Amino acid sequence: MANVNLAIIYYSSTGTNYKLAKWAEEAAKEAGAEVRVLKAPELAPQEAIESNPAWKAHVEATKDVPTVTLNDLEWADAIIFSVPTRFGNVPSQLKQFLDTTGGLWFQGKLVNKVVSAMSSAQNPHGGQEQTILQLYTTMYHWGAIVVAPGYTDPAIFAGGGNPYGTSVTVDQNGNILENAEAAVKHQARRTVQVAQWVKNGMQK
């Protein structure tokens, strides 16, 4: 079986999507993948970060996490995205990075990447599903293979029941309300498994 290179790309202002990314990393490594956890470049002005203690603390806590590059996309067989919703859409920090992938797209180097996505918001209908679907639209343009969790494991229901990708609700204190860890780990294992099938098939 071919080893799978998995890039887990996240954007997180106060830590929720970083936590989801770390859960995914744990499961993917257990499944035998080579994993890189990578953050989207921060675009917010320093004064905005400084004005929010939780945001400032998270930026400091994750200062050693590598920032994603185009080379990481080329390296990866599979990609899991984890992002908060911004008015039902992808955060500008990740969107700007995705907008720089035109060269790789033109060269066909994003074709058949196996991708999946997770999201968060502060209320149960805060745009989590729409954020994931907006992200998948870009993936369709890449020619990537979208691997949604669907209802392939009971953990999906405990994690909120989103078939497009694990999504969570976060309270005012930053606590995840759903029992989502098992759902995230199932989604990560499923992504690695499908990527392994694809990679093995392309090597024959």
mmCIF file of C-alpha atoms in Angstrom:
data_model
loop_
_atom_site.group_PDB
_atom_site.id
_atom_site.type_symbol
_atom_site.label_atom_id
_atom_site.label_comp_id
_atom_site.label_asym_id
_atom_site.label_seq_id
_atom_site.Cartn_x
_atom_site.Cartn_y
_atom_site.Cartn_z
ATOM 1 C CA MET A 1 0.000 0.000 0.000
ATOM 2 C CA ALA A 2 1.297 3.431 -0.927
ATOM 3 C CA ASN A 3 1.928 5.900 1.877
ATOM 4 C CA VAL A 4 -0.398 8.910 1.756
ATOM 5 C CA ASN A 5 0.867 12.477 2.172
ATOM 6 C CA LEU A 6 -1.841 14.455 3.952
ATOM 7 C CA ALA A 7 -1.857 18.244 4.346
ATOM 8 C CA ILE A 8 -4.256 19.492 7.035
ATOM 9 C CA ILE A 9 -4.769 23.160 6.247
ATOM 10 C CA TYR A 10 -6.612 25.286 8.769
ATOM 11 C CA TYR A 11 -7.447 28.834 9.665
ATOM 12 C CA SER A 12 -8.291 29.557 13.277
ATOM 13 C CA SER A 13 -8.514 32.846 15.136
ATOM 14 C CA THR A 14 -9.174 31.501 18.626
ATOM 15 C CA GLY A 15 -8.331 27.806 18.330
ATOM 16 C CA THR A 16 -11.424 25.808 17.394
ATOM 17 C CA ASN A 17 -10.309 24.777 13.914
ATOM 18 C CA TYR A 18 -6.776 24.191 15.143
ATOM 19 C CA LYS A 19 -8.246 21.684 17.608
ATOM 20 C CA LEU A 20 -10.172 19.981 14.788
ATOM 21 C CA ALA A 21 -6.974 19.878 12.723
ATOM 22 C CA LYS A 22 -5.041 18.260 15.563
ATOM 23 C CA TRP A 23 -7.728 15.587 16.034
ATOM 24 C CA ALA A 24 -7.534 14.861 12.307
ATOM 25 C CA GLU A 25 -3.746 14.693 12.482
ATOM 26 C CA GLU A 26 -3.868 12.124 15.277
ATOM 27 C CA ALA A 27 -6.231 9.809 13.378
ATOM 28 C CA ALA A 28 -4.412 10.207 10.059
ATOM 29 C CA LYS A 29 -1.059 9.327 11.601
ATOM 30 C CA GLU A 30 -2.630 6.260 13.219
ATOM 31 C CA ALA A 31 -3.855 5.325 9.728
ATOM 32 C CA GLY A 32 -0.272 5.480 8.427
ATOM 33 C CA ALA A 33 -0.294 8.844 6.667
ATOM 34 C CA GLU A 34 2.566 11.319 6.548
ATOM 35 C CA VAL A 35 0.928 14.479 7.911
ATOM 36 C CA ARG A 36 1.645 18.197 7.775
ATOM 37 C CA VAL A 37 -0.542 20.539 9.851
ATOM 38 C CA LEU A 38 -0.391 23.960 8.220
ATOM 39 C CA LYS A 39 -2.036 27.302 8.898
ATOM 40 C CA ALA A 40 -3.368 29.787 6.389
ATOM 41 C CA PRO A 41 -1.474 33.100 6.378
ATOM 42 C CA GLU A 42 -2.958 35.642 8.790
ATOM 43 C CA LEU A 43 -4.177 38.786 7.006
ATOM 44 C CA ALA A 44 -5.859 40.585 9.897
ATOM 45 C CA PRO A 45 -4.133 43.731 11.148
ATOM 46 C CA GLN A 46 -2.179 43.376 14.368
ATOM 47 C CA GLU A 47 -4.459 45.838 16.164
ATOM 48 C CA ALA A 48 -7.463 43.588 15.485
ATOM 49 C CA ILE A 49 -5.622 40.602 16.929
ATOM 50 C CA GLU A 50 -4.442 42.610 19.928
ATOM 51 C CA SER A 51 -8.009 43.718 20.676
ATOM 52 C CA ASN A 52 -9.172 40.130 21.281
ATOM 53 C CA PRO A 53 -7.328 38.336 24.116
ATOM 54 C CA ALA A 54 -8.324 34.855 22.917
ATOM 55 C CA TRP A 55 -7.198 35.621 19.370
ATOM 56 C CA LYS A 56 -3.905 37.078 20.575
ATOM 57 C CA ALA A 57 -3.290 34.058 22.819
ATOM 58 C CA HIS A 58 -3.975 31.587 20.014
ATOM 59 C CA VAL A 59 -1.698 33.387 17.551
ATOM 60 C CA GLU A 60 1.081 33.236 20.127
ATOM 61 C CA ALA A 61 0.416 29.572 20.972
ATOM 62 C CA THR A 62 0.622 28.518 17.308
ATOM 63 C CA LYS A 63 3.473 30.749 16.158
ATOM 64 C CA ASP A 64 5.603 27.683 15.389
ATOM 65 C CA VAL A 65 2.987 26.015 13.169
ATOM 66 C CA PRO A 66 4.205 26.275 9.550
ATOM 67 C CA THR A 67 2.274 28.477 7.143
ATOM 68 C CA VAL A 68 0.937 26.626 4.116
ATOM 69 C CA THR A 69 2.730 27.048 0.787
ATOM 70 C CA LEU A 70 2.048 25.954 -2.772
ATOM 71 C CA ASN A 71 4.783 23.349 -2.342
ATOM 72 C CA ASP A 72 2.677 21.721 0.366
ATOM 73 C CA LEU A 73 -0.219 21.354 -2.059
ATOM 74 C CA GLU A 74 2.031 19.775 -4.653
ATOM 75 C CA TRP A 75 3.434 17.377 -2.020
ATOM 76 C CA ALA A 76 0.028 16.299 -0.724
ATOM 77 C CA ASP A 77 -1.971 13.354 -2.004
ATOM 78 C CA ALA A 78 -4.850 14.421 0.233
ATOM 79 C CA ILE A 79 -5.940 17.653 1.903
ATOM 80 C CA ILE A 80 -8.262 18.273 4.828
ATOM 81 C CA PHE A 81 -9.381 21.863 5.342
ATOM 82 C CA SER A 82 -10.656 23.156 8.684
ATOM 83 C CA VAL A 83 -12.058 26.696 8.734
ATOM 84 C CA PRO A 84 -14.618 28.862 10.517
ATOM 85 C CA THR A 85 -17.511 30.295 8.578
ATOM 86 C CA ARG A 86 -17.475 33.961 7.636
ATOM 87 C CA PHE A 87 -21.002 35.012 6.666
ATOM 88 C CA GLY A 88 -21.572 31.566 5.162
ATOM 89 C CA ASN A 89 -18.334 31.622 3.236
ATOM 90 C CA VAL A 90 -14.658 30.712 3.469
ATOM 91 C CA PRO A 91 -12.462 33.049 5.585
ATOM 92 C CA SER A 92 -10.504 35.551 3.509
ATOM 93 C CA GLN A 93 -7.242 34.210 4.922
ATOM 94 C CA LEU A 94 -7.755 30.824 3.266
ATOM 95 C CA LYS A 95 -9.515 32.241 0.210
ATOM 96 C CA GLN A 96 -6.562 34.455 -0.643
ATOM 97 C CA PHE A 97 -4.224 31.474 -0.468
ATOM 98 C CA LEU A 98 -6.527 29.418 -2.693
ATOM 99 C CA ASP A 99 -6.550 32.291 -5.177
ATOM 100 C CA THR A 100 -2.777 31.834 -5.599
ATOM 101 C CA THR A 101 -3.129 28.234 -6.796
ATOM 102 C CA GLY A 102 -3.799 29.139 -10.441
ATOM 103 C CA GLY A 103 -0.314 28.124 -11.570
ATOM 104 C CA LEU A 104 -0.597 24.643 -10.056
ATOM 105 C CA TRP A 105 -4.117 24.349 -11.458
ATOM 106 C CA PHE A 106 -2.939 25.340 -14.939
ATOM 107 C CA GLN A 107 -0.178 22.717 -14.794
ATOM 108 C CA GLY A 108 -2.683 20.026 -13.743
ATOM 109 C CA LYS A 109 -0.915 19.486 -10.436
ATOM 110 C CA LEU A 110 -4.092 19.702 -8.349
ATOM 111 C CA VAL A 111 -5.992 17.076 -10.333
ATOM 112 C CA ASN A 112 -7.026 14.001 -8.312
ATOM 113 C CA LYS A 113 -6.049 15.458 -4.957
ATOM 114 C CA VAL A 114 -8.364 13.831 -2.430
ATOM 115 C CA VAL A 115 -9.984 16.554 -0.333
ATOM 116 C CA SER A 116 -12.361 16.919 2.591
ATOM 117 C CA ALA A 117 -13.393 19.848 4.810
ATOM 118 C CA MET A 118 -14.611 20.792 8.294
ATOM 119 C CA SER A 119 -16.081 24.016 9.674
ATOM 120 C CA SER A 120 -17.289 25.876 12.754
ATOM 121 C CA ALA A 121 -19.585 28.740 13.759
ATOM 122 C CA GLN A 122 -21.119 30.225 16.897
ATOM 123 C CA ASN A 123 -24.622 28.866 16.359
ATOM 124 C CA PRO A 124 -26.084 25.675 14.872
ATOM 125 C CA HIS A 125 -27.192 27.318 11.603
ATOM 126 C CA GLY A 126 -24.346 29.786 11.281
ATOM 127 C CA GLY A 127 -23.287 28.760 7.789
ATOM 128 C CA GLN A 128 -21.125 25.704 8.478
ATOM 129 C CA GLU A 129 -22.604 23.619 5.660
ATOM 130 C CA GLN A 130 -22.476 26.477 3.179
ATOM 131 C CA THR A 131 -18.844 27.204 4.039
ATOM 132 C CA ILE A 132 -17.876 23.608 3.306
ATOM 133 C CA LEU A 133 -19.836 23.589 0.049
ATOM 134 C CA GLN A 134 -18.251 26.885 -1.048
ATOM 135 C CA LEU A 135 -14.835 25.356 -0.423
ATOM 136 C CA TYR A 136 -15.769 22.226 -2.375
ATOM 137 C CA THR A 137 -16.722 24.418 -5.355
ATOM 138 C CA THR A 138 -13.066 25.449 -5.636
ATOM 139 C CA MET A 139 -12.051 21.808 -5.356
ATOM 140 C CA TYR A 140 -14.286 20.883 -8.293
ATOM 141 C CA HIS A 141 -12.413 23.445 -10.392
ATOM 142 C CA TRP A 142 -9.143 21.817 -9.364
ATOM 143 C CA GLY A 143 -10.396 18.438 -10.555
ATOM 144 C CA ALA A 144 -9.972 17.157 -7.017
ATOM 145 C CA ILE A 145 -11.853 14.194 -5.580
ATOM 146 C CA VAL A 146 -14.141 15.346 -2.759
ATOM 147 C CA VAL A 147 -14.536 12.828 0.044
ATOM 148 C CA ALA A 148 -17.455 13.760 2.263
ATOM 149 C CA PRO A 149 -18.096 11.684 5.393
ATOM 150 C CA GLY A 150 -21.764 11.208 4.539
ATOM 151 C CA TYR A 151 -23.346 8.962 7.150
ATOM 152 C CA THR A 152 -20.660 6.306 6.994
ATOM 153 C CA ASP A 153 -20.216 5.998 10.771
ATOM 154 C CA PRO A 154 -22.407 6.524 13.865
ATOM 155 C CA ALA A 155 -19.908 9.136 15.074
ATOM 156 C CA ILE A 156 -21.254 11.512 12.408
ATOM 157 C CA PHE A 157 -24.551 11.817 14.278
ATOM 158 C CA ALA A 158 -22.916 12.448 17.660
ATOM 159 C CA GLY A 159 -20.787 15.113 15.972
ATOM 160 C CA GLY A 160 -23.778 17.067 14.684
ATOM 161 C CA GLY A 161 -24.861 15.016 11.678
ATOM 162 C CA ASN A 162 -23.353 17.071 8.844
ATOM 163 C CA PRO A 163 -22.797 14.748 5.842
ATOM 164 C CA TYR A 164 -20.625 17.281 3.971
ATOM 165 C CA GLY A 165 -17.947 17.423 6.646
ATOM 166 C CA THR A 166 -17.718 17.628 10.411
ATOM 167 C CA SER A 167 -18.982 20.983 11.645
ATOM 168 C CA VAL A 168 -19.196 22.279 15.165
ATOM 169 C CA THR A 169 -20.890 24.973 17.217
ATOM 170 C CA VAL A 170 -18.803 26.996 19.652
ATOM 171 C CA ASP A 171 -20.147 28.828 22.697
ATOM 172 C CA GLN A 172 -19.057 32.247 23.929
ATOM 173 C CA ASN A 173 -16.283 30.653 25.983
ATOM 174 C CA GLY A 174 -14.834 28.784 23.019
ATOM 175 C CA ASN A 175 -16.202 25.371 23.982
ATOM 176 C CA ILE A 176 -17.244 22.962 21.226
ATOM 177 C CA LEU A 177 -20.834 21.916 21.968
ATOM 178 C CA GLU A 178 -20.965 18.712 19.905
ATOM 179 C CA ASN A 179 -19.188 15.453 20.704
ATOM 180 C CA ALA A 180 -17.156 15.892 17.522
ATOM 181 C CA GLU A 181 -13.773 14.282 18.138
ATOM 182 C CA ALA A 182 -14.801 10.823 16.897
ATOM 183 C CA ALA A 183 -16.490 12.336 13.820
ATOM 184 C CA VAL A 184 -13.349 14.302 12.933
ATOM 185 C CA LYS A 185 -11.174 11.232 13.347
ATOM 186 C CA HIS A 186 -13.500 9.112 11.214
ATOM 187 C CA GLN A 187 -13.458 11.782 8.494
ATOM 188 C CA ALA A 188 -9.652 11.868 8.577
ATOM 189 C CA ARG A 189 -9.331 8.080 8.360
ATOM 190 C CA ARG A 190 -11.842 7.971 5.503
ATOM 191 C CA THR A 191 -9.940 10.678 3.605
ATOM 192 C CA VAL A 192 -6.649 8.809 4.023
ATOM 193 C CA GLN A 193 -8.241 5.521 2.974
ATOM 194 C CA VAL A 194 -9.729 6.940 -0.229
ATOM 195 C CA ALA A 195 -6.450 8.730 -0.997
ATOM 196 C CA GLN A 196 -4.661 5.426 -0.600
ATOM 197 C CA TRP A 197 -7.025 3.770 -3.061
ATOM 198 C CA VAL A 198 -6.517 6.589 -5.563
ATOM 199 C CA LYS A 199 -2.749 6.611 -5.184
ATOM 200 C CA ASN A 200 -2.498 2.836 -5.528
ATOM 201 C CA GLY A 201 -4.743 2.903 -8.589
ATOM 202 C CA MET A 202 -2.692 5.609 -10.292
ATOM 203 C CA GLN A 203 0.547 3.678 -9.731
ATOM 204 C CA LYS A 204 -0.695 0.560 -11.514
#
